[in-house]
Coordinates of C-alpha atoms in Angstrom, one line a residue:
Chain A
M1 CA 26.1 -6.2 45.5
K2 CA 22.3 -5.8 45.6
A3 CA 22.2 -6.4 41.8
T4 CA 24.3 -9.5 42.2
K5 CA 22.0 -10.9 44.9
T6 CA 18.9 -10.2 42.7
A7 CA 20.5 -12.0 39.7
L8 CA 21.4 -15.0 41.9
A9 CA 17.9 -15.0 43.3
C10 CA 16.4 -15.0 39.8
T11 CA 18.7 -17.9 38.9
F12 CA 17.4 -19.9 41.9
L13 CA 13.9 -19.0 40.9
L14 CA 14.5 -20.4 37.4
I15 CA 16.0 -23.5 38.8
A16 CA 13.1 -24.0 41.1
S17 CA 10.7 -23.5 38.2
C18 CA 12.2 -26.0 35.8
D19 CA 10.0 -28.1 33.7
T20 CA 9.9 -31.1 36.0
G21 CA 6.9 -29.4 37.6
D22 CA 8.2 -30.2 41.1
P23 CA 10.3 -28.0 43.3
V24 CA 14.0 -28.5 43.1
F25 CA 16.4 -27.3 45.8
P26 CA 20.0 -26.7 44.8
D27 CA 22.9 -27.2 47.2
V28 CA 23.0 -25.0 50.3
S29 CA 26.6 -23.9 49.5
L30 CA 25.1 -21.7 46.8
A31 CA 23.2 -19.6 49.4
I32 CA 23.3 -15.9 48.8
G33 CA 22.5 -15.1 52.4
D34 CA 20.7 -16.2 55.5
A35 CA 17.0 -16.2 56.3
V36 CA 15.8 -14.6 59.4
A37 CA 15.0 -18.0 60.8
F38 CA 18.6 -19.2 60.3
G39 CA 21.0 -19.2 63.2
V40 CA 18.5 -18.3 65.9
W41 CA 19.0 -21.4 68.0
A42 CA 21.6 -21.3 70.7
P43 CA 22.4 -24.2 73.0
G44 CA 21.1 -24.0 76.6
P45 CA 22.8 -25.3 79.7
Q46 CA 21.5 -28.8 79.0
D47 CA 22.4 -29.0 75.4
T48 CA 25.8 -30.3 74.3
C49 CA 25.8 -29.4 70.6
S50 CA 27.2 -26.0 69.5
A51 CA 25.3 -23.5 67.4
E52 CA 27.8 -24.2 64.7
I53 CA 26.9 -27.9 64.6
H54 CA 23.3 -27.0 64.6
D55 CA 23.7 -24.6 61.7
S56 CA 25.4 -27.2 59.7
Y57 CA 21.9 -28.6 59.1
A58 CA 20.6 -26.1 56.6
A59 CA 18.5 -26.0 53.4
L60 CA 18.5 -23.7 50.5
G61 CA 15.2 -22.0 49.9
P62 CA 14.0 -21.3 46.4
D63 CA 14.9 -17.7 47.1
G64 CA 18.5 -18.6 47.4
L65 CA 18.7 -18.0 51.2
R66 CA 19.9 -20.4 53.8
Y67 CA 17.3 -21.8 56.1
P68 CA 17.4 -24.1 59.1
T69 CA 15.9 -27.6 58.4
W70 CA 15.3 -30.9 60.0
H71 CA 18.1 -32.5 62.0
P72 CA 18.2 -35.4 64.4
A73 CA 17.9 -34.8 68.1
V74 CA 21.4 -36.3 68.5
D75 CA 24.1 -35.3 66.1
P76 CA 25.3 -38.6 64.6
A77 CA 28.8 -37.3 63.9
T78 CA 29.6 -36.1 67.4
G79 CA 27.0 -37.6 69.6
C80 CA 26.1 -34.2 71.0
T81 CA 22.5 -33.4 71.8
F82 CA 20.4 -30.4 70.6
G83 CA 17.8 -30.7 73.3
H84 CA 14.9 -30.5 70.8
E85 CA 13.6 -32.6 67.9
H86 CA 11.8 -31.9 64.7
G87 CA 9.9 -35.1 64.3
R88 CA 10.3 -37.7 61.7
D89 CA 13.4 -37.7 59.4
P90 CA 11.9 -36.4 56.1
S91 CA 14.5 -38.2 54.0
G92 CA 12.5 -41.4 54.4
S93 CA 9.5 -39.9 52.7
D94 CA 8.8 -40.9 49.1
V95 CA 8.1 -37.2 48.4
Y96 CA 11.5 -36.1 49.7
G97 CA 13.2 -36.8 46.4
L98 CA 10.8 -34.3 44.8
V99 CA 10.9 -31.5 47.3
G100 CA 14.2 -31.8 49.1
P101 CA 15.0 -30.6 52.5
I102 CA 12.2 -28.4 54.0
P103 CA 13.4 -24.8 54.7
F104 CA 12.0 -23.8 58.1
G105 CA 10.6 -20.3 58.1
Y106 CA 10.3 -19.8 54.4
A107 CA 6.7 -18.4 54.5
N108 CA 7.6 -16.2 57.5
Q109 CA 10.5 -14.8 55.6
H110 CA 8.4 -13.6 52.7
L111 CA 5.4 -12.4 54.6
E112 CA 6.1 -8.7 54.5
A113 CA 7.5 -8.6 51.0
G114 CA 4.3 -10.2 49.8
G115 CA 2.3 -7.3 51.1
F116 CA 1.4 -8.1 54.7
G117 CA 1.9 -5.2 56.9
A118 CA 3.9 -6.8 59.7
P119 CA 6.5 -9.5 60.3
R120 CA 5.8 -12.8 62.0
N121 CA 8.7 -15.0 63.0
E122 CA 8.5 -18.2 64.9
D123 CA 11.0 -20.0 67.1
H124 CA 13.1 -22.8 65.9
V125 CA 12.1 -25.8 68.0
G126 CA 8.4 -25.6 67.0
H127 CA 9.0 -26.9 63.5
K128 CA 7.7 -30.5 63.4
V129 CA 7.9 -32.9 60.5
E130 CA 5.6 -35.8 59.9
W131 CA 5.2 -38.1 56.9
E132 CA 3.7 -41.3 55.7
N133 CA 4.2 -43.2 52.5
D134 CA 1.5 -45.2 50.8
M135 CA -1.4 -44.0 53.0
L136 CA -4.6 -45.7 52.0
M137 CA -7.1 -42.9 51.8
R138 CA -10.8 -43.0 52.7
I139 CA -13.5 -42.0 50.3
D140 CA -16.9 -41.6 51.8
D141 CA -20.3 -42.5 50.3
G142 CA -19.2 -45.9 49.1
G143 CA -16.0 -44.8 47.4
G144 CA -13.9 -46.8 49.8
A145 CA -15.3 -50.0 48.5
A146 CA -14.7 -49.2 44.8
L147 CA -11.5 -47.2 45.0
A148 CA -8.1 -47.7 46.5
I149 CA -6.2 -44.4 46.4
E150 CA -2.8 -44.1 48.1
C151 CA -1.0 -41.0 49.0
D152 CA 2.5 -40.1 50.1
L153 CA 2.5 -37.1 52.5
L154 CA 5.3 -35.0 53.9
V155 CA 4.2 -32.2 56.2
K156 CA 6.0 -29.7 58.4
M157 CA 4.0 -27.7 60.9
H158 CA 5.2 -25.0 63.2
Q159 CA 3.6 -26.1 66.4
G160 CA 5.2 -24.7 69.5
T161 CA 3.7 -26.1 72.7
H162 CA 6.0 -24.7 75.3
S163 CA 5.4 -21.0 75.4
P164 CA 2.4 -18.5 75.4
D165 CA 3.0 -17.8 71.7
A166 CA 0.0 -19.8 70.4
F167 CA -2.4 -18.7 73.1
A168 CA -3.0 -15.5 71.1
N169 CA -1.0 -15.8 67.9
N170 CA -2.8 -17.8 65.2
M171 CA -0.3 -17.5 62.3
H172 CA 1.8 -20.5 61.9
E173 CA 3.9 -21.9 59.1
V174 CA 2.9 -25.2 57.3
A175 CA 4.7 -26.9 54.4
Y176 CA 2.5 -29.6 52.9
H177 CA 3.6 -32.0 50.2
V178 CA 1.2 -34.7 49.0
R179 CA 1.3 -37.0 46.0
C180 CA -1.5 -39.5 45.4
S181 CA -2.3 -42.3 42.9
D182 CA -5.3 -40.5 41.6
R183 CA -3.1 -37.6 40.5
T184 CA -4.0 -35.5 43.4
G185 CA -0.8 -33.7 44.4
F186 CA 0.4 -30.4 45.6
S187 CA 3.3 -28.7 47.4
I188 CA 2.2 -25.8 49.4
T189 CA 4.0 -23.6 51.9
V190 CA 2.0 -20.9 53.7
L191 CA 1.7 -19.0 56.9
T192 CA -1.8 -20.0 57.9
P193 CA -4.0 -18.3 60.4
I194 CA -5.5 -21.0 62.7
G195 CA -8.8 -19.9 64.3
T196 CA -9.5 -16.5 65.7
A197 CA -6.5 -14.3 66.4
G198 CA -6.2 -13.2 70.0
E199 CA -8.1 -16.1 71.5
L200 CA -7.8 -19.8 72.0
V201 CA -10.4 -22.6 72.4
A202 CA -10.4 -24.7 75.5
S203 CA -9.3 -28.2 74.6
C204 CA -11.7 -29.8 77.0
D205 CA -14.7 -27.7 75.9
R206 CA -14.5 -26.6 72.3
D207 CA -17.4 -24.2 72.9
R208 CA -15.4 -22.1 75.3
H209 CA -13.5 -19.4 73.5
I210 CA -11.0 -17.7 75.8
P211 CA -9.9 -14.2 74.9
I212 CA -6.2 -13.8 75.4
G213 CA -5.3 -10.4 74.1
T214 CA -3.7 -8.7 71.2
P215 CA -2.0 -11.2 68.8
N216 CA 1.4 -10.8 67.3
P217 CA 1.3 -9.3 64.8
P218 CA -1.8 -7.3 65.8
I219 CA -3.1 -7.4 62.2
S220 CA -3.3 -11.2 62.2
P221 CA -6.3 -12.2 60.2
D222 CA -8.8 -14.8 61.5
G223 CA -8.6 -18.2 59.9
G224 CA -10.5 -21.4 59.6
G225 CA -10.1 -24.2 62.1
K226 CA -9.1 -23.7 65.7
R227 CA -6.3 -24.0 68.2
A228 CA -7.6 -26.2 71.0
I229 CA -5.3 -25.7 73.9
P230 CA -5.7 -26.8 77.5
D231 CA -6.4 -24.2 80.1
A232 CA -6.5 -24.2 83.9
S233 CA -10.1 -25.3 83.9
C234 CA -9.3 -28.4 82.0
V235 CA -6.5 -29.2 84.4
Q236 CA -8.9 -28.6 87.4
E237 CA -11.6 -30.9 85.9
Q238 CA -9.5 -33.8 84.7
I239 CA -6.3 -33.7 86.8
L240 CA -6.7 -31.9 90.1
N241 CA -10.4 -32.6 90.8
P242 CA -11.5 -35.4 88.6
A243 CA -15.0 -36.8 89.4
D244 CA -13.6 -40.3 90.1
G245 CA -10.4 -39.2 91.8
R246 CA -8.2 -40.4 88.9
P247 CA -6.1 -37.8 87.1
R248 CA -6.2 -38.1 83.4
F249 CA -3.3 -36.1 81.8
D250 CA -4.0 -37.3 78.2
S251 CA -7.6 -36.0 78.4
A252 CA -6.6 -32.7 80.0
L253 CA -3.3 -32.0 78.2
R254 CA -4.0 -32.5 74.6
E255 CA -3.6 -29.8 72.0
S256 CA -5.3 -30.0 68.7
W257 CA -4.4 -27.4 66.1
E258 CA -7.0 -27.8 63.4
I259 CA -5.9 -25.9 60.4
S260 CA -7.8 -25.1 57.3
V261 CA -5.7 -24.0 54.4
S262 CA -6.9 -22.9 51.0
L263 CA -4.7 -21.7 48.2
R264 CA -6.5 -19.1 46.2
T265 CA -6.1 -17.1 43.1
T266 CA -6.4 -13.3 42.8
G267 CA -10.1 -14.0 41.9
N268 CA -10.5 -16.0 45.1
R269 CA -10.9 -19.3 43.3
S270 CA -9.7 -22.2 45.4
L271 CA -6.8 -24.1 43.8
A272 CA -6.1 -26.6 46.5
S273 CA -7.1 -27.1 50.1
F274 CA -6.4 -29.3 53.1
N275 CA -7.4 -29.4 56.7
P276 CA -5.2 -31.7 58.9
Y277 CA -5.4 -31.7 62.7
F278 CA -2.1 -31.6 64.4
Q279 CA -2.4 -33.1 67.8
V280 CA 0.1 -33.1 70.7
M281 CA 0.0 -35.0 73.9
D282 CA 2.1 -33.9 76.9
P283 CA 2.7 -30.3 76.0
S284 CA 4.9 -28.4 78.4
R285 CA 2.3 -25.7 78.9
F286 CA -1.3 -24.9 79.5
F287 CA -3.1 -21.5 79.7
D288 CA -3.4 -20.3 83.3
P289 CA -4.3 -16.7 83.7
N290 CA -3.0 -16.7 87.2
A291 CA 0.4 -18.1 86.5
S292 CA 3.5 -16.2 85.6
G293 CA 3.2 -15.2 82.0
T294 CA -0.1 -17.0 81.9
V295 CA 1.8 -20.3 81.3
G296 CA 1.1 -23.2 83.6
R297 CA 3.6 -26.0 83.7
P298 CA 2.2 -29.6 83.7
I299 CA 5.2 -31.0 85.6
D300 CA 4.2 -28.9 88.6
L301 CA 1.0 -30.8 88.8
C302 CA 2.9 -34.0 89.4
Y303 CA 3.8 -32.7 92.9
R304 CA 0.3 -31.8 93.9
P305 CA -1.4 -34.0 96.5
G306 CA -3.4 -36.8 94.9
V307 CA -1.5 -36.5 91.6
Q308 CA 2.0 -37.4 92.6
G309 CA 2.9 -40.8 91.1
E310 CA -0.3 -41.0 89.2
D311 CA -0.8 -41.4 85.5
R312 CA 1.8 -39.5 83.5
C313 CA 3.5 -38.6 86.8
E314 CA 4.3 -42.3 87.5
G315 CA 8.0 -43.0 88.1
L316 CA 9.1 -39.4 88.4
P317 CA 11.7 -38.5 91.1
L318 CA 10.3 -37.2 94.4
D319 CA 12.4 -34.1 94.0
T320 CA 10.6 -31.5 92.0
L321 CA 11.6 -31.4 88.3
S322 CA 11.9 -28.2 86.5
W323 CA 9.6 -27.7 83.5
D324 CA 12.6 -28.0 81.1
D325 CA 14.2 -31.1 82.7
P326 CA 14.8 -33.9 80.1
A327 CA 13.3 -36.3 82.7
S328 CA 9.9 -34.5 82.5
P329 CA 7.4 -36.3 80.3
F330 CA 5.9 -33.0 79.4
K331 CA 7.9 -32.0 76.3
G332 CA 5.5 -32.4 73.4
V333 CA 7.1 -35.5 71.8
R334 CA 3.9 -37.5 71.5
R335 CA 2.2 -36.2 68.3
F336 CA 0.0 -37.3 65.5
V337 CA -1.7 -35.9 62.5
D338 CA -5.3 -36.4 61.3
V339 CA -4.7 -36.0 57.6
N340 CA -8.3 -35.3 56.7
S341 CA -9.3 -33.8 53.3
N342 CA -7.1 -33.1 50.3
R343 CA -8.8 -31.2 47.6
I344 CA -7.5 -29.9 44.3
R345 CA -9.2 -27.9 41.6
N346 CA -6.6 -27.2 39.0
A347 CA -7.6 -29.3 36.0
E348 CA -6.7 -26.6 33.6
G349 CA -3.3 -25.9 35.2
P350 CA -0.8 -24.5 35.2
S351 CA 1.0 -26.6 37.9
V352 CA 3.1 -23.7 39.1
W353 CA 1.4 -20.8 41.0
Y354 CA 2.7 -17.9 43.0
T355 CA 0.9 -16.7 46.1
D356 CA 1.7 -14.5 49.0
S357 CA 2.7 -16.1 52.3
L358 CA -0.9 -16.5 53.4
G359 CA -1.7 -18.5 50.2
K360 CA -3.8 -15.8 48.7
N361 CA -3.5 -13.7 45.5
G362 CA -2.4 -16.7 43.5
R363 CA -1.0 -15.8 40.1
T364 CA 0.9 -17.6 37.3
E365 CA 3.8 -15.2 37.4
P366 CA 6.0 -14.5 40.4
F367 CA 5.7 -11.2 42.2
P368 CA 7.6 -9.6 45.0
G369 CA 7.5 -11.7 48.1
S370 CA 5.6 -14.5 46.3
I371 CA 6.0 -18.1 47.2
R372 CA 6.2 -20.7 44.4
Q373 CA 3.5 -23.3 44.9
W374 CA 3.2 -26.5 42.9
I375 CA -0.3 -27.9 42.2
G376 CA -0.9 -30.9 40.0
T377 CA -3.2 -30.4 37.0
H378 CA -6.1 -32.4 38.4
D379 CA -9.5 -31.9 39.9
N380 CA -10.8 -34.2 42.6
S381 CA -13.7 -32.0 43.7
N382 CA -16.1 -34.9 42.9
Y383 CA -15.0 -36.9 45.9
D384 CA -13.6 -36.2 49.4
L385 CA -10.1 -37.7 49.6
H386 CA -9.7 -38.3 53.3
G387 CA -6.4 -39.3 54.9
P388 CA -5.9 -41.4 58.0
V389 CA -4.2 -40.6 61.4
I390 CA -0.5 -40.8 61.1
G391 CA 2.2 -40.9 63.7
R392 CA 0.1 -42.0 66.7
D393 CA 2.5 -44.7 67.8
R394 CA 5.6 -42.8 67.0
P395 CA 6.9 -40.7 69.9
Y396 CA 9.9 -38.5 69.2
D397 CA 11.6 -38.6 72.5
A398 CA 15.4 -38.9 72.2
P399 CA 18.4 -38.4 74.5
G400 CA 18.7 -34.9 75.7
V401 CA 15.3 -33.7 74.5
H402 CA 13.6 -31.4 76.9
A403 CA 11.1 -28.5 76.9
P404 CA 11.1 -26.1 75.1
N405 CA 10.7 -28.5 72.3
Chain B
M1 CA -8.5 -70.2 51.9
K2 CA -10.8 -68.3 49.5
A3 CA -8.4 -69.0 46.7
H4 CA -8.5 -72.7 47.4
R5 CA -12.2 -72.7 47.4
I6 CA -12.3 -70.9 44.1
S7 CA -9.8 -73.3 42.6
A8 CA -11.9 -76.2 43.7
L9 CA -15.0 -74.7 42.2
L10 CA -13.2 -74.1 38.9
V11 CA -12.0 -77.7 38.8
C12 CA -15.6 -78.9 39.4
A13 CA -16.8 -76.7 36.6
L14 CA -14.1 -77.3 34.0
F15 CA -13.6 -81.0 34.6
P16 CA -17.0 -82.5 35.1
M17 CA -17.7 -86.1 35.8
P18 CA -17.8 -88.6 32.8
S19 CA -20.3 -87.6 30.2
A20 CA -22.1 -90.9 30.4
A21 CA -23.2 -90.2 33.9
F22 CA -24.6 -86.8 32.9
A23 CA -25.8 -87.4 29.4
Q24 CA -28.8 -85.5 28.1
S25 CA -32.1 -87.1 28.2
P26 CA -33.0 -88.6 24.9
D27 CA -36.2 -86.6 24.9
E28 CA -34.9 -83.5 23.1
P29 CA -36.8 -80.3 23.5
S30 CA -38.6 -79.1 20.4
P31 CA -38.0 -75.6 18.8
G32 CA -40.2 -73.0 20.3
G33 CA -40.5 -74.8 23.6
I34 CA -40.3 -72.6 26.6
W35 CA -37.5 -73.0 29.2
W36 CA -36.7 -71.2 32.4
E37 CA -34.1 -71.6 35.1
I38 CA -32.9 -70.1 38.3
S39 CA -29.3 -70.2 39.6
A40 CA -27.5 -69.5 42.8
G41 CA -23.8 -69.4 43.5
A42 CA -20.8 -67.3 44.4
G43 CA -19.0 -64.7 42.4
G44 CA -15.9 -62.6 42.5
M45 CA -16.2 -59.0 41.4
R46 CA -13.5 -56.5 40.5
L47 CA -13.5 -53.0 39.1
T48 CA -10.5 -52.2 37.0
C49 CA -9.0 -48.7 36.6
A50 CA -6.0 -46.7 37.7
I51 CA -7.4 -45.9 41.1
C52 CA -9.8 -48.8 41.6
D53 CA -9.5 -51.3 44.4
P54 CA -7.7 -54.3 42.7
T55 CA -9.1 -56.8 45.2
R56 CA -11.6 -59.3 43.7
E57 CA -14.4 -59.2 46.2
L58 CA -16.4 -62.4 46.8
G59 CA -20.1 -62.6 47.4
P60 CA -23.3 -64.5 46.7
A61 CA -24.9 -64.3 43.3
I62 CA -28.3 -65.2 41.9
S63 CA -29.8 -65.2 38.5
G64 CA -32.9 -66.2 36.5
A65 CA -33.7 -66.6 32.9
V66 CA -36.6 -67.5 30.7
G67 CA -36.7 -68.1 27.0
A68 CA -37.4 -70.5 24.1
Y69 CA -35.6 -73.2 22.2
G70 CA -34.3 -72.2 18.8
S71 CA -33.4 -75.7 18.1
P72 CA -33.0 -78.8 20.2
R73 CA -29.4 -77.7 20.9
V74 CA -29.9 -74.0 21.2
R75 CA -31.7 -72.0 23.9
V76 CA -32.1 -68.2 23.8
G77 CA -33.8 -66.0 26.4
L78 CA -33.8 -63.1 28.7
E79 CA -31.9 -63.1 32.0
G80 CA -31.4 -61.1 35.1
G81 CA -29.4 -61.4 38.2
G82 CA -27.4 -59.8 40.9
W83 CA -24.3 -60.1 43.1
A84 CA -23.6 -58.5 46.5
N85 CA -20.8 -58.1 49.0
D86 CA -20.5 -56.2 52.2
D87 CA -17.2 -54.3 52.2
G88 CA -17.1 -53.0 55.8
D89 CA -20.1 -50.8 56.2
V90 CA -20.7 -50.5 52.4
R91 CA -22.9 -52.9 50.5
E92 CA -21.6 -53.4 47.0
S93 CA -24.0 -54.8 44.4
V94 CA -23.9 -55.7 40.7
Y95 CA -27.1 -56.0 38.8
R96 CA -27.3 -57.6 35.3
A97 CA -29.9 -58.0 32.6
G98 CA -29.8 -58.9 29.0
L99 CA -30.0 -61.6 26.4
V100 CA -28.5 -65.1 26.8
A101 CA -27.9 -68.0 24.5
Q102 CA -26.9 -71.5 25.4
L103 CA -25.5 -74.0 22.9
H104 CA -25.0 -77.7 23.3
P105 CA -22.2 -78.6 20.9
R106 CA -22.9 -82.3 21.2
P107 CA -26.4 -83.7 21.5
D108 CA -25.4 -86.5 23.8
S109 CA -23.4 -84.3 26.2
G110 CA -24.5 -82.1 29.1
L111 CA -21.8 -79.6 28.2
H112 CA -23.1 -76.4 26.9
L113 CA -21.6 -73.0 26.1
I114 CA -23.1 -69.8 27.2
G115 CA -23.0 -66.4 25.7
G116 CA -24.7 -63.2 26.6
L117 CA -25.0 -59.5 25.9
G118 CA -26.6 -57.0 28.2
W119 CA -26.2 -54.4 30.9
S120 CA -24.4 -54.5 34.2
G121 CA -24.7 -51.9 36.9
Y122 CA -22.4 -51.6 40.0
R123 CA -23.7 -49.8 43.1
A124 CA -21.9 -48.8 46.3
E125 CA -24.0 -46.2 48.0
L126 CA -23.5 -43.0 45.9
F127 CA -21.0 -44.7 43.6
T128 CA -22.4 -46.1 40.4
Y129 CA -21.2 -47.8 37.2
D130 CA -23.3 -48.8 34.2
A131 CA -22.0 -50.5 31.1
I132 CA -22.7 -52.9 28.3
R133 CA -21.6 -56.3 29.3
L134 CA -20.6 -59.5 27.5
T135 CA -21.0 -62.9 29.1
L136 CA -19.0 -66.0 28.3
G137 CA -19.3 -69.3 30.1
A138 CA -19.9 -73.0 30.1
G139 CA -22.2 -75.3 32.1
W140 CA -22.9 -79.0 32.6
D141 CA -26.5 -80.3 32.6
L142 CA -27.5 -83.3 34.8
P143 CA -31.0 -84.5 33.9
L144 CA -33.0 -84.8 37.0
T145 CA -36.4 -86.1 36.2
G146 CA -38.9 -85.4 33.4
D147 CA -38.4 -81.9 32.1
W148 CA -36.1 -80.9 35.0
V149 CA -32.4 -80.4 34.7
V150 CA -29.9 -79.3 37.3
G151 CA -26.2 -78.5 36.7
N152 CA -23.3 -76.2 37.4
R153 CA -21.8 -73.4 35.4
L154 CA -19.0 -70.9 35.3
L155 CA -19.7 -67.5 33.9
L156 CA -17.5 -64.5 33.2
D157 CA -19.2 -61.1 32.9
A158 CA -17.0 -58.4 31.4
A159 CA -17.8 -54.8 30.9
S160 CA -15.6 -51.8 30.0
F161 CA -15.4 -48.3 28.5
A162 CA -17.7 -46.7 31.1
S163 CA -17.2 -44.3 34.0
L164 CA -17.5 -44.8 37.7
K165 CA -19.6 -42.0 39.0
N166 CA -21.1 -40.5 42.1
D167 CA -23.6 -37.7 42.5
E168 CA -21.0 -35.1 41.7
G169 CA -20.0 -36.7 38.4
A170 CA -17.4 -39.0 36.9
I171 CA -14.7 -40.2 39.3
A172 CA -12.7 -42.6 37.0
S173 CA -12.9 -43.4 33.4
P174 CA -12.5 -45.8 31.6
V175 CA -13.4 -48.4 34.2
G176 CA -13.8 -52.1 33.6
L177 CA -16.0 -54.5 35.5
S178 CA -15.6 -58.3 35.7
V179 CA -17.7 -60.8 37.7
M180 CA -16.7 -64.4 37.7
T181 CA -19.5 -66.6 39.0
F182 CA -19.8 -70.3 39.8
G183 CA -23.3 -71.4 40.3
L184 CA -25.7 -74.3 40.5
Y185 CA -29.0 -74.1 38.6
I186 CA -32.2 -75.8 38.0
R187 CA -34.0 -75.6 34.7
R188 CA -37.3 -76.7 33.4
R189 CA -37.2 -77.3 29.7

């Protein structure tokens, strides 16, 4: 049985590595098993879809395993609700035809087999998709006047904003697919460490680093960028005791996960890098060391004197809402992405590289636990290809959506 | 609106008023005589490459030339000029220098053909482009008084086979550059 699975996995690997240069995902019915991330979601009391319906939305990973993938917040066939959303339907992306459905949890799945000494699995609802076609990129130092480079971007970030997970844990999965008119292009899936493990940065004061405790896994490496997350001090300053008496939820409750991903060879040469900022308004949590589980709930602020009926609390019922009530505005459905830099240094090729889940140890041949990455044969290191902000006016609220989302 | 303006300018340049109204002065310049002129107008510039902005940017253009008559109907000389446009916060400029020749096909007509060969350089902050440039065009002289002539002209500068660069190196190659200019000039012959 084990030999059969190995043979099938190799077959999938070959299919995924065919000479188109782009990843190809066969039909999910060919799955040889389920990934750890598959089947972990179960409906809560407010959700009307069954786990079976939820699991019908699946993608086949290049490893032949079945993974959860994007689905609408409301099942179109039955009208039932899942209670969470994964952002923008990726099938509308011009890149979708090249990369297929995004397997959620693929880098998590291969973390240990790739040589990392501990597992790291993330919840289901935190996987968020965003994309934009034909983005006009910015090139600094005069390049914007001379050049007109457009990119298609499809990105999936695991960004849970409802639990204490990201307070201390800095390893989060990102799948990033970009194709540009200047031949910049790559498809990268990694588990990227964001900022320092075991601490967060206060969103209202980026110089304030707040130690949280031991991360999970404890051997999480530090990474570039930061996780700027609101804490109780931000809430005090901008909601409960603002200088002018006006609470400002968007100023206080804004998360910015500023990632810095670099795919590197075994010799530590950078092949491709990108550094988008994933921003969330109205998260359903903030860090409060005095709260149960260190998680403060923004909805509770709406029932404080001076805040009730103000700003984001306007129109809420007088009876206290629970933090996971669909009527609460604090469920992390207002998101946007600062695309920022997209760099590629792979002029000599090849276009297919294999790395571990952290995007390191890149080789041209697969190895146990490796992830197949596609990087175009191009070098754009002579200029800084900056992307715009995408998704700002595209909230993802839908019937039944509630925290945790 | 810009397209309409350009069309109007093209019509003016290509279909000048009846030749009798603009005929050359009977006092023909002698070979070896010195001439000079200055010109001002508007031009549309475009870089051409796979990733270049395809928009033709409009901006003011000026030029000057000095030279000598090879014959009563042929002028040759050295010219230089520039074009500029503000694209947002970025100032785009094109500089040009080189040789120019102007030929009157008919002695009794203000129509003259213009040809040139030289250098054109594009600048936008750190982005640069330098190439050999050909110029083709036509103009129409209107004798003013004595040795002075005014007129209008349409010129096309075209360059190719060079690279757009910044301080890190080549960004795109090959890149073409074209500048179409309509201008008014005054010349002393």
